[in-house]
Amino acid sequence: MILLMMIANHLFSQKVYHEKYRPQFHFTPFNNWCNDPNGLVYYNGQYHLFYQYNPFGNQWGHMSWGHAVSKDLLYWTHLVPAIKEENGVMIFSGSAIIDSNNSAGFGKNAMIAIYTGHTDTLQTQNIAYSINEGKTFQKYIHNPVLNLHQKDFRDPNVFWYEKNKRWIMSVSHPNEHQIEFYQSSNLKNWVSLSKFGPTGDISGVWECPDLMQVPVEGTHQKKWVLFISQNSTMQYFVGEFNGQYFINENNTPTILKQDDGLDYYAAISYHQSPYKNPITIGWLNNWNYANNIPTTPWKGIMSLPRSLSLKKSKDNYILIQQPIQQLATLRTQRFDYKEGEKIDFKGNVFEAELIFYPAAKGKSGIKLAVKNNHALDIYYDADKKIMCINRSKTNASFSKTFALMNTASAPIELQNGQLKWHIYFDNSVVEVFVNDGEKVFTVQVFPDENETGIETYATTGKIKIEKLTIWKMKSVW
Ligand code: FRU
């Protein structure tokens, strides 16, 4: 009997987290639907990842906060859902803080979640507290703490503003394309400070704001950055926050995007984290087809944690995003290829660094998940001076919208004639960090198991490879 159980356990662990398309070094829930990361907070040696979760199925619905913890942002332990839908009120997105001064009176170092309570006719801001490091939460009995009697009013993100000794909340009026700022001394009574917007990209509803200070590379300076998700991409504004207003210094009408791919949304940063730079996590999916992606028994992936900084460019401060360094500990076998060598590496779970001189004309780049006529095509177009990811030659049979949304592109400047791509491919998602994080492209892709080849190419002339290193990656599951 015991032997049988051991064999069953072994078979179970072989299969779970090794299903078709299952990412191996990105976070996914054990089963069921997930969307936005919520309440990212560090406390007592642990990074908490709460997330929009459906405890009952693999489609959006019954939104609650799922919960996982990690000591290193690589390996995660799943915990039971932290805050659950109750009496028809769903738990929408929000943030969490550690109340080290007991400002709310729930206890010193209480973990407090600030979230939107959602029904079909009303969205309000609410709080829940935990005095056992996030294991269980109590909803505050006098909820809601902020009610404008509006149908759309959501995604509160709260941080401590030391200068005024106040909590600041950024919260979204989605249809007005406005973020409103509030302040509070106890997380229960909130006073409006100002509104920001509409400006920049107002093509979709505004959701999931996050206001934070980001260091400027090569200086001791920090600037305030406001991140906004607008269905289904993200934008950011750089400027100052004076305790009342956010003052945008972007050189408009330029729209600054956090990710130029098709599947990056609702990213927020860790609160009270030990890192010098903000660390963000985003949801790697797109509302236009999110419910139809062909993964089971889970849906939804979290991005690799990204470390943020700013760089001054000609007209604007530009966001620099780098995958956290400890990802390198997941590297196993290493493959180096020289100019002209055939790439014999096969696989769909790897990290790659490619430095190359693109051909002077036409398209040049790399194809991943190659087999017969199928491939994910990542290239630089020298005629248009853009970088492009094209997934039109990959499996899209599960959704017409996914099939139509098959290309992402953005202008790119070469550095001394070169391009540098840092690629993380993880079964059904790819994140490409360009020129040390000046741009990032994230897209989902659903290749078959045998579509595992890699090829570099140029349509006209020659691509010159300066460096191509590929590492197989360990699974964190
Ligand atoms: C963003 C979002 C939020 C909302 C949540 C609901 O993806 O639409 O505005 O709180 O998802 O799951």
Short mmCIF file of C-alpha atoms and ligand atoms in Angstrom, two decimals:
data_model
loop_
_atom_site.label_atom_id
_atom_site.label_comp_id
_atom_site.label_asym_id
_atom_site.label_seq_id
_atom_site.Cartn_x
_atom_site.Cartn_y
_atom_site.Cartn_z
CA MET A 1 0.00 0.00 0.00
CA ILE A 2 2.70 2.49 1.07
CA LEU A 3 4.72 1.59 -2.00
CA LEU A 4 1.67 2.19 -4.21
CA MET A 5 1.13 5.58 -2.58
CA MET A 6 4.77 6.48 -3.11
CA ILE A 7 4.52 5.55 -6.78
CA ALA A 8 1.27 7.56 -7.14
CA ASN A 9 2.90 10.58 -5.46
CA HIS A 10 5.89 10.31 -7.73
CA LEU A 11 3.73 10.14 -10.86
CA PHE A 12 1.67 13.09 -9.58
CA SER A 13 4.72 15.29 -9.04
CA GLN A 14 6.05 14.28 -12.48
CA LYS A 15 2.89 15.47 -14.16
CA VAL A 16 1.69 18.49 -12.19
CA TYR A 17 3.50 21.61 -13.40
CA HIS A 18 4.68 19.69 -16.44
CA GLU A 19 1.43 19.92 -18.40
CA LYS A 20 1.53 21.16 -21.97
CA TYR A 21 2.36 24.93 -22.06
CA ARG A 22 3.08 25.08 -18.31
CA PRO A 23 5.81 27.68 -17.61
CA GLN A 24 8.69 26.26 -15.59
CA PHE A 25 10.29 29.37 -14.09
CA HIS A 26 7.35 31.79 -14.13
CA PHE A 27 4.67 31.81 -11.43
CA THR A 28 1.36 30.17 -12.30
CA PRO A 29 -1.34 29.09 -9.83
CA PHE A 30 -1.59 25.37 -9.15
CA ASN A 31 -4.98 25.36 -10.86
CA ASN A 32 -7.77 27.71 -11.99
CA TRP A 33 -7.92 31.21 -13.37
CA CYS A 34 -5.69 34.10 -12.26
CA ASN A 35 -5.24 37.70 -13.41
CA ASP A 36 -3.65 40.79 -11.82
CA PRO A 37 -0.96 40.54 -9.13
CA ASN A 38 -2.35 42.13 -5.95
CA GLY A 39 -0.96 43.26 -2.60
CA LEU A 40 2.72 42.74 -3.40
CA VAL A 41 4.40 43.24 -0.05
CA TYR A 42 7.56 42.05 1.69
CA TYR A 43 7.54 41.13 5.34
CA ASN A 44 9.81 39.20 7.64
CA GLY A 45 11.88 37.49 4.94
CA GLN A 46 8.96 36.68 2.65
CA TYR A 47 7.64 38.15 -0.57
CA HIS A 48 3.87 37.86 -0.66
CA LEU A 49 2.16 37.48 -4.01
CA PHE A 50 -1.60 37.87 -3.85
CA TYR A 51 -3.44 37.71 -7.13
CA GLN A 52 -6.90 37.85 -8.70
CA TYR A 53 -8.09 34.27 -8.45
CA ASN A 54 -11.19 32.22 -9.19
CA PRO A 55 -11.31 29.41 -6.58
CA PHE A 56 -14.02 27.62 -8.59
CA GLY A 57 -12.87 27.44 -12.18
CA ASN A 58 -10.55 28.16 -15.05
CA GLN A 59 -12.41 31.24 -16.34
CA TRP A 60 -12.70 34.73 -14.83
CA GLY A 61 -15.28 34.81 -12.01
CA HIS A 62 -15.81 34.74 -8.21
CA MET A 63 -12.79 36.99 -7.83
CA SER A 64 -10.87 36.41 -4.61
CA TRP A 65 -7.24 36.95 -3.63
CA GLY A 66 -5.07 33.88 -4.23
CA HIS A 67 -1.85 33.79 -2.20
CA ALA A 68 1.71 32.50 -2.54
CA VAL A 69 4.97 33.33 -0.74
CA SER A 70 8.61 33.22 -1.70
CA LYS A 71 11.96 33.91 -0.02
CA ASP A 72 13.73 34.74 -3.29
CA LEU A 73 11.04 35.65 -5.87
CA LEU A 74 11.94 32.45 -7.77
CA TYR A 75 10.53 29.52 -5.79
CA TRP A 76 6.94 29.92 -4.56
CA THR A 77 4.83 28.16 -1.95
CA HIS A 78 1.09 28.18 -2.59
CA LEU A 79 -1.15 29.10 0.33
CA VAL A 80 -4.92 29.00 0.63
CA PRO A 81 -6.84 31.96 -0.87
CA ALA A 82 -6.42 34.93 1.45
CA ILE A 83 -9.54 37.06 0.92
CA LYS A 84 -12.66 35.50 -0.51
CA GLU A 85 -15.75 36.65 -2.33
CA GLU A 86 -18.58 36.89 0.21
CA ASN A 87 -22.29 37.79 -0.01
CA GLY A 88 -21.95 38.45 -3.73
CA VAL A 89 -19.14 40.98 -3.24
CA MET A 90 -16.06 40.06 -5.25
CA ILE A 91 -12.56 41.02 -4.12
CA PHE A 92 -11.04 43.05 -6.94
CA SER A 93 -7.48 44.30 -7.30
CA GLY A 94 -5.59 46.28 -4.70
CA SER A 95 -2.46 46.55 -2.61
CA ALA A 96 -1.11 45.59 0.80
CA ILE A 97 1.11 47.27 3.36
CA ILE A 98 2.67 46.44 6.71
CA ASP A 99 1.36 48.84 9.35
CA SER A 100 4.53 49.10 11.44
CA ASN A 101 3.19 52.03 13.53
CA ASN A 102 -0.22 50.47 14.12
CA SER A 103 -1.85 53.49 12.50
CA ALA A 104 -5.09 51.57 11.84
CA GLY A 105 -5.25 50.00 15.30
CA PHE A 106 -5.33 46.37 14.11
CA GLY A 107 -1.98 45.67 15.76
CA LYS A 108 1.67 46.57 15.25
CA ASN A 109 2.94 45.16 11.96
CA ALA A 110 -0.52 44.05 10.87
CA MET A 111 -0.61 43.25 7.17
CA ILE A 112 -3.40 45.34 5.69
CA ALA A 113 -4.94 44.73 2.29
CA ILE A 114 -6.71 47.62 0.55
CA TYR A 115 -8.96 46.28 -2.21
CA THR A 116 -12.03 47.04 -4.30
CA GLY A 117 -15.30 45.37 -3.31
CA HIS A 118 -17.16 44.71 -6.54
CA THR A 119 -20.80 44.08 -7.39
CA ASP A 120 -22.46 44.65 -10.77
CA THR A 121 -23.66 48.09 -9.70
CA LEU A 122 -21.08 49.34 -7.20
CA GLN A 123 -17.32 49.44 -6.60
CA THR A 124 -15.97 50.64 -3.23
CA GLN A 125 -12.61 50.60 -1.45
CA ASN A 126 -12.27 48.24 1.51
CA ILE A 127 -9.66 46.99 3.94
CA ALA A 128 -8.88 43.63 5.53
CA TYR A 129 -6.16 42.87 8.05
CA SER A 130 -4.01 39.94 9.03
CA ILE A 131 -2.11 39.54 12.27
CA ASN A 132 -0.52 36.21 11.28
CA GLU A 133 1.68 37.34 8.37
CA GLY A 134 -0.99 37.07 5.73
CA LYS A 135 -2.17 33.52 6.49
CA THR A 136 -5.72 34.67 7.28
CA PHE A 137 -7.46 38.01 6.86
CA GLN A 138 -10.39 39.66 8.65
CA LYS A 139 -12.51 42.08 6.67
CA TYR A 140 -12.88 45.37 8.56
CA ILE A 141 -16.39 45.52 10.04
CA HIS A 142 -17.01 49.13 8.98
CA ASN A 143 -16.17 48.53 5.31
CA PRO A 144 -16.27 50.20 2.85
CA VAL A 145 -13.72 52.85 3.76
CA LEU A 146 -14.32 54.80 0.55
CA ASN A 147 -17.62 54.85 -1.31
CA LEU A 148 -18.45 57.33 -4.07
CA HIS A 149 -21.56 55.32 -5.03
CA GLN A 150 -20.01 54.64 -8.42
CA LYS A 151 -20.15 51.59 -10.61
CA ASP A 152 -16.56 51.98 -11.78
CA PHE A 153 -14.03 53.12 -9.18
CA ARG A 154 -11.27 50.65 -8.46
CA ASP A 155 -7.79 49.23 -7.81
CA PRO A 156 -6.52 51.19 -4.77
CA ASN A 157 -2.75 51.26 -4.37
CA VAL A 158 -1.51 52.59 -1.03
CA PHE A 159 1.96 53.59 0.18
CA TRP A 160 3.39 55.52 3.13
CA TYR A 161 4.44 59.11 2.30
CA GLU A 162 7.03 59.84 4.94
CA LYS A 163 7.25 63.59 4.36
CA ASN A 164 3.62 64.23 5.37
CA LYS A 165 3.38 61.12 7.56
CA ARG A 166 0.30 59.99 5.65
CA TRP A 167 -0.87 57.01 3.65
CA ILE A 168 -1.43 57.93 -0.01
CA MET A 169 -3.90 56.01 -2.16
CA SER A 170 -3.96 56.10 -5.99
CA VAL A 171 -7.26 54.78 -7.29
CA SER A 172 -8.79 54.70 -10.74
CA HIS A 173 -11.86 56.24 -12.37
CA PRO A 174 -11.61 53.90 -15.37
CA ASN A 175 -14.06 55.54 -17.79
CA GLU A 176 -12.97 59.10 -17.01
CA HIS A 177 -9.31 58.11 -17.58
CA GLN A 178 -8.41 59.65 -14.25
CA ILE A 179 -6.41 58.59 -11.23
CA GLU A 180 -7.51 60.15 -7.96
CA PHE A 181 -5.13 60.57 -5.01
CA TYR A 182 -6.37 60.36 -1.44
CA GLN A 183 -4.63 60.61 1.93
CA SER A 184 -5.28 59.06 5.31
CA SER A 185 -3.60 58.75 8.68
CA ASN A 186 -5.35 55.50 9.66
CA LEU A 187 -6.35 53.74 6.37
CA LYS A 188 -10.01 54.15 7.39
CA ASN A 189 -10.79 57.83 6.71
CA TRP A 190 -9.73 59.09 3.30
CA VAL A 191 -9.53 62.68 2.02
CA SER A 192 -9.28 63.49 -1.68
CA LEU A 193 -6.12 65.35 -2.73
CA SER A 194 -6.27 65.70 -6.53
CA LYS A 195 -6.93 63.98 -9.82
CA PHE A 196 -4.57 63.17 -12.69
CA GLY A 197 -5.74 62.78 -16.29
CA PRO A 198 -7.14 62.30 -18.84
CA THR A 199 -3.89 62.42 -20.79
CA GLY A 200 -1.54 60.09 -22.68
CA ASP A 201 -3.18 56.89 -23.86
CA ILE A 202 -6.93 57.05 -23.21
CA SER A 203 -7.87 54.38 -25.76
CA GLY A 204 -8.96 51.95 -23.01
CA VAL A 205 -10.32 52.07 -19.44
CA TRP A 206 -7.70 53.11 -16.87
CA GLU A 207 -6.96 50.48 -14.20
CA CYS A 208 -4.39 49.45 -11.59
CA PRO A 209 -2.45 52.68 -10.91
CA ASP A 210 0.87 52.51 -9.04
CA LEU A 211 2.81 55.60 -7.95
CA MET A 212 6.39 55.14 -6.79
CA GLN A 213 9.86 56.66 -6.63
CA VAL A 214 12.38 55.25 -9.11
CA PRO A 215 16.17 55.91 -8.99
CA VAL A 216 17.76 57.67 -11.99
CA GLU A 217 20.79 55.71 -13.19
CA GLY A 218 24.17 57.34 -12.56
CA THR A 219 22.76 59.92 -10.11
CA HIS A 220 21.52 60.04 -6.53
CA GLN A 221 18.24 61.37 -7.82
CA LYS A 222 14.83 59.71 -7.80
CA LYS A 223 11.80 60.67 -9.86
CA TRP A 224 8.16 59.79 -9.24
CA VAL A 225 6.63 57.43 -11.78
CA LEU A 226 2.93 56.77 -12.20
CA PHE A 227 2.05 53.48 -13.90
CA ILE A 228 -1.38 52.96 -15.42
CA SER A 229 -2.88 49.96 -17.20
CA GLN A 230 -5.32 50.81 -19.99
CA ASN A 231 -7.01 47.83 -21.51
CA SER A 232 -4.76 45.99 -22.58
CA THR A 233 -1.33 47.72 -22.42
CA MET A 234 0.51 49.83 -19.84
CA GLN A 235 1.85 53.38 -19.88
CA TYR A 236 3.92 55.43 -17.45
CA PHE A 237 4.36 59.09 -16.58
CA VAL A 238 7.51 60.49 -15.00
CA GLY A 239 7.49 63.59 -12.82
CA GLU A 240 7.14 64.78 -9.24
CA PHE A 241 4.71 64.14 -6.42
CA ASN A 242 4.44 66.84 -3.75
CA GLY A 243 2.10 65.13 -1.32
CA GLN A 244 -0.95 66.48 -3.12
CA TYR A 245 -0.45 66.47 -6.90
CA PHE A 246 1.39 64.29 -9.36
CA ILE A 247 3.06 66.63 -11.86
CA ASN A 248 3.73 64.93 -15.18
CA GLU A 249 6.98 65.89 -16.91
CA ASN A 250 6.61 63.55 -19.90
CA ASN A 251 7.18 65.33 -23.13
CA THR A 252 3.66 64.76 -24.46
CA PRO A 253 2.24 63.60 -26.84
CA THR A 254 4.81 60.79 -26.59
CA ILE A 255 3.19 57.78 -24.95
CA LEU A 256 5.68 55.83 -22.89
CA LYS A 257 4.86 52.13 -22.72
CA GLN A 258 6.12 49.76 -20.10
CA ASP A 259 6.07 46.78 -22.44
CA ASP A 260 5.80 46.76 -26.23
CA GLY A 261 4.52 43.19 -26.52
CA LEU A 262 0.93 41.95 -26.44
CA ASP A 263 0.69 40.28 -23.05
CA TYR A 264 1.77 42.52 -20.19
CA TYR A 265 -0.80 44.10 -17.90
CA ALA A 266 -1.71 45.29 -14.41
CA ALA A 267 1.90 45.32 -13.15
CA ILE A 268 2.47 46.75 -9.68
CA SER A 269 5.52 46.98 -7.44
CA TYR A 270 6.51 45.43 -4.11
CA HIS A 271 5.87 47.58 -1.07
CA GLN A 272 8.39 47.78 1.76
CA SER A 273 10.83 45.59 -0.16
CA PRO A 274 14.52 45.40 0.80
CA TYR A 275 15.61 46.20 -2.77
CA LYS A 276 16.99 49.67 -3.58
CA ASN A 277 15.02 49.71 -6.84
CA PRO A 278 11.30 48.95 -7.21
CA ILE A 279 10.52 45.36 -8.19
CA THR A 280 7.43 44.85 -10.33
CA ILE A 281 5.37 41.85 -11.39
CA GLY A 282 2.77 41.94 -14.17
CA TRP A 283 0.09 39.60 -15.50
CA LEU A 284 1.09 38.03 -18.83
CA ASN A 285 -2.18 37.93 -20.69
CA ASN A 286 -4.52 40.18 -22.64
CA TRP A 287 -8.21 40.81 -21.88
CA ASN A 288 -9.04 40.55 -25.60
CA TYR A 289 -8.57 36.76 -25.49
CA ALA A 290 -7.54 35.98 -21.90
CA ASN A 291 -10.37 33.53 -21.21
CA ASN A 292 -9.68 31.56 -24.39
CA ILE A 293 -6.01 30.65 -24.05
CA PRO A 294 -5.58 26.88 -24.30
CA THR A 295 -4.03 26.11 -20.90
CA THR A 296 -5.45 23.78 -18.32
CA PRO A 297 -5.94 23.28 -15.38
CA TRP A 298 -4.72 26.89 -14.90
CA LYS A 299 -4.94 30.17 -16.82
CA GLY A 300 -2.69 33.16 -16.26
CA ILE A 301 1.05 33.68 -15.77
CA MET A 302 2.97 36.24 -13.70
CA SER A 303 5.96 37.96 -15.27
CA LEU A 304 9.51 37.52 -14.09
CA PRO A 305 10.12 40.07 -11.34
CA ARG A 306 11.62 43.19 -12.95
CA SER A 307 13.92 45.72 -11.31
CA LEU A 308 13.19 49.32 -12.34
CA SER A 309 15.36 52.38 -12.91
CA LEU A 310 15.19 55.49 -15.08
CA LYS A 311 17.60 56.83 -17.68
CA LYS A 312 17.57 60.39 -18.98
CA SER A 313 17.17 60.40 -22.75
CA LYS A 314 16.84 63.33 -25.15
CA ASP A 315 13.27 64.33 -24.34
CA ASN A 316 12.10 62.05 -21.56
CA TYR A 317 13.13 59.87 -18.70
CA ILE A 318 13.01 56.32 -20.03
CA LEU A 319 12.10 53.34 -17.89
CA ILE A 320 14.77 50.63 -17.68
CA GLN A 321 13.55 47.16 -16.69
CA GLN A 322 15.88 44.29 -15.88
CA PRO A 323 14.97 40.77 -14.81
CA ILE A 324 16.15 40.24 -11.21
CA GLN A 325 19.71 38.94 -11.06
CA GLN A 326 19.00 35.78 -9.06
CA LEU A 327 17.33 34.29 -12.15
CA ALA A 328 20.85 33.35 -13.22
CA THR A 329 20.87 30.69 -10.47
CA LEU A 330 18.31 28.75 -12.54
CA ARG A 331 20.72 28.33 -15.45
CA THR A 332 21.92 24.79 -16.10
CA GLN A 333 23.64 23.64 -19.31
CA ARG A 334 25.22 26.43 -21.36
CA PHE A 335 25.58 26.52 -25.16
CA ASP A 336 27.71 29.08 -27.03
CA TYR A 337 27.45 29.62 -30.76
CA LYS A 338 29.89 31.47 -32.98
CA GLU A 339 29.11 33.32 -36.18
CA GLY A 340 28.01 30.83 -38.86
CA GLU A 341 27.69 27.81 -36.52
CA LYS A 342 24.56 25.71 -36.75
CA ILE A 343 22.39 25.99 -33.64
CA ASP A 344 21.81 22.44 -32.44
CA PHE A 345 20.05 23.49 -29.21
CA LYS A 346 16.45 22.34 -29.02
CA GLY A 347 13.97 23.32 -26.32
CA ASN A 348 11.31 25.68 -25.08
CA VAL A 349 12.57 26.41 -21.55
CA PHE A 350 15.66 28.57 -21.84
CA GLU A 351 17.34 31.92 -21.41
CA ALA A 352 19.35 33.36 -24.32
CA GLU A 353 21.61 36.34 -24.88
CA LEU A 354 21.95 37.48 -28.46
CA ILE A 355 24.15 40.38 -29.54
CA PHE A 356 24.18 40.99 -33.28
CA TYR A 357 24.67 43.43 -36.12
CA PRO A 358 21.45 43.35 -38.12
CA ALA A 359 21.65 43.36 -41.91
CA ALA A 360 21.62 46.91 -43.36
CA LYS A 361 18.41 46.23 -45.24
CA GLY A 362 15.38 44.03 -44.71
CA LYS A 363 14.63 41.89 -41.68
CA SER A 364 17.06 40.02 -39.47
CA GLY A 365 16.67 38.24 -36.18
CA ILE A 366 15.90 34.94 -34.54
CA LYS A 367 13.16 32.36 -34.88
CA LEU A 368 12.14 30.32 -31.84
CA ALA A 369 9.93 27.23 -31.45
CA VAL A 370 10.80 26.32 -35.03
CA LYS A 371 9.49 23.24 -36.79
CA ASN A 372 8.44 22.92 -40.40
CA ASN A 373 6.53 26.08 -41.20
CA HIS A 374 5.93 27.12 -37.59
CA ALA A 375 8.02 29.67 -35.65
CA LEU A 376 7.89 32.69 -33.37
CA ASP A 377 9.69 35.39 -35.31
CA ILE A 378 11.63 38.12 -33.47
CA TYR A 379 13.35 40.56 -35.81
CA TYR A 380 14.74 44.00 -36.51
CA ASP A 381 13.45 45.69 -39.64
CA ALA A 382 16.29 47.89 -40.92
CA ASP A 383 14.08 49.70 -43.44
CA LYS A 384 11.56 50.80 -40.80
CA LYS A 385 14.03 50.90 -37.86
CA ILE A 386 11.63 48.91 -35.72
CA MET A 387 11.81 45.74 -33.70
CA CYS A 388 9.01 43.28 -34.15
CA ILE A 389 7.63 40.05 -32.66
CA ASN A 390 5.39 38.13 -35.00
CA ARG A 391 3.50 35.04 -33.82
CA SER A 392 1.35 34.63 -36.95
CA LYS A 393 3.11 31.35 -37.75
CA THR A 394 2.26 29.76 -34.40
CA ASN A 395 -0.78 27.86 -33.16
CA ALA A 396 -3.76 30.22 -32.84
CA SER A 397 -6.60 27.78 -33.47
CA PHE A 398 -8.20 28.45 -30.05
CA SER A 399 -9.12 32.13 -30.58
CA LYS A 400 -9.85 34.33 -33.60
CA THR A 401 -8.84 37.44 -31.66
CA PHE A 402 -5.53 35.90 -30.65
CA ALA A 403 -4.97 34.96 -34.30
CA LEU A 404 -5.62 38.56 -35.38
CA MET A 405 -3.45 40.14 -32.69
CA ASN A 406 -0.30 38.53 -33.97
CA THR A 407 2.30 41.28 -34.21
CA ALA A 408 3.90 43.77 -31.84
CA SER A 409 6.46 46.37 -32.87
CA ALA A 410 8.26 49.48 -31.63
CA PRO A 411 10.99 51.81 -32.90
CA ILE A 412 14.45 50.79 -31.70
CA GLU A 413 17.81 52.56 -31.87
CA LEU A 414 20.86 50.46 -32.56
CA GLN A 415 23.85 50.93 -30.24
CA ASN A 416 27.00 51.22 -32.38
CA GLY A 417 25.17 49.29 -35.07
CA GLN A 418 24.30 46.48 -32.64
CA LEU A 419 21.25 45.09 -30.94
CA LYS A 420 21.23 43.18 -27.67
CA TRP A 421 18.37 40.84 -26.85
CA HIS A 422 18.00 39.05 -23.53
CA ILE A 423 15.36 36.39 -24.09
CA TYR A 424 13.46 34.25 -21.56
CA PHE A 425 11.42 31.55 -23.25
CA ASP A 426 9.23 29.49 -20.95
CA ASN A 427 6.96 27.04 -22.82
CA SER A 428 4.09 29.44 -23.50
CA VAL A 429 5.55 32.88 -22.90
CA VAL A 430 8.54 34.90 -24.02
CA GLU A 431 9.96 38.05 -22.41
CA VAL A 432 12.59 39.88 -24.48
CA PHE A 433 14.64 42.59 -22.77
CA VAL A 434 16.17 44.85 -25.42
CA ASN A 435 19.42 46.83 -25.06
CA ASP A 436 19.80 46.24 -21.32
CA GLY A 437 16.15 46.82 -20.53
CA GLU A 438 15.38 49.98 -22.55
CA LYS A 439 12.43 48.15 -24.04
CA VAL A 440 10.69 44.88 -23.22
CA PHE A 441 8.45 42.76 -25.42
CA THR A 442 6.29 40.11 -23.77
CA VAL A 443 4.09 37.75 -25.75
CA GLN A 444 2.35 34.45 -25.20
CA VAL A 445 2.87 31.67 -27.71
CA PHE A 446 1.54 28.11 -27.78
CA PRO A 447 3.92 25.86 -29.71
CA ASP A 448 3.59 22.11 -29.88
CA GLU A 449 6.05 20.05 -27.85
CA ASN A 450 8.14 19.20 -30.92
CA GLU A 451 8.37 22.84 -32.10
CA THR A 452 11.68 23.49 -30.40
CA GLY A 453 14.22 24.72 -32.97
CA ILE A 454 16.16 27.99 -33.00
CA GLU A 455 17.46 29.77 -36.13
CA THR A 456 19.00 33.15 -36.82
CA TYR A 457 18.31 34.68 -40.22
CA ALA A 458 18.34 37.70 -42.50
CA THR A 459 15.98 38.27 -45.44
CA THR A 460 18.50 40.48 -47.29
CA GLY A 461 22.26 40.43 -46.79
CA LYS A 462 23.75 39.02 -43.61
CA ILE A 463 23.15 39.05 -39.87
CA LYS A 464 26.45 39.14 -37.94
CA ILE A 465 26.31 37.34 -34.60
CA GLU A 466 28.61 38.83 -31.98
CA LYS A 467 27.38 36.57 -29.18
CA LEU A 468 24.76 33.87 -28.81
CA THR A 469 24.60 32.05 -25.51
CA ILE A 470 21.73 29.80 -24.50
CA TRP A 471 21.14 28.32 -21.06
CA LYS A 472 18.71 25.56 -20.27
CA MET A 473 16.70 26.61 -17.24
CA LYS A 474 15.80 24.63 -14.14
CA SER A 475 12.18 24.25 -13.18
CA VAL A 476 11.14 25.99 -9.95
CA TRP A 477 8.19 23.61 -9.58
C1 FRU B 1 -7.49 44.63 -14.38
C2 FRU B 1 -8.83 44.45 -13.71
C3 FRU B 1 -8.97 45.39 -12.53
C4 FRU B 1 -9.95 44.68 -11.64
C5 FRU B 1 -9.61 43.23 -11.87
C6 FRU B 1 -10.78 42.29 -11.82
O1 FRU B 1 -7.07 43.53 -15.11
O2 FRU B 1 -9.86 44.67 -14.65
O3 FRU B 1 -9.36 46.71 -12.87
O4 FRU B 1 -9.83 45.06 -10.31
O5 FRU B 1 -8.99 43.15 -13.15
O6 FRU B 1 -10.39 40.96 -11.86
#
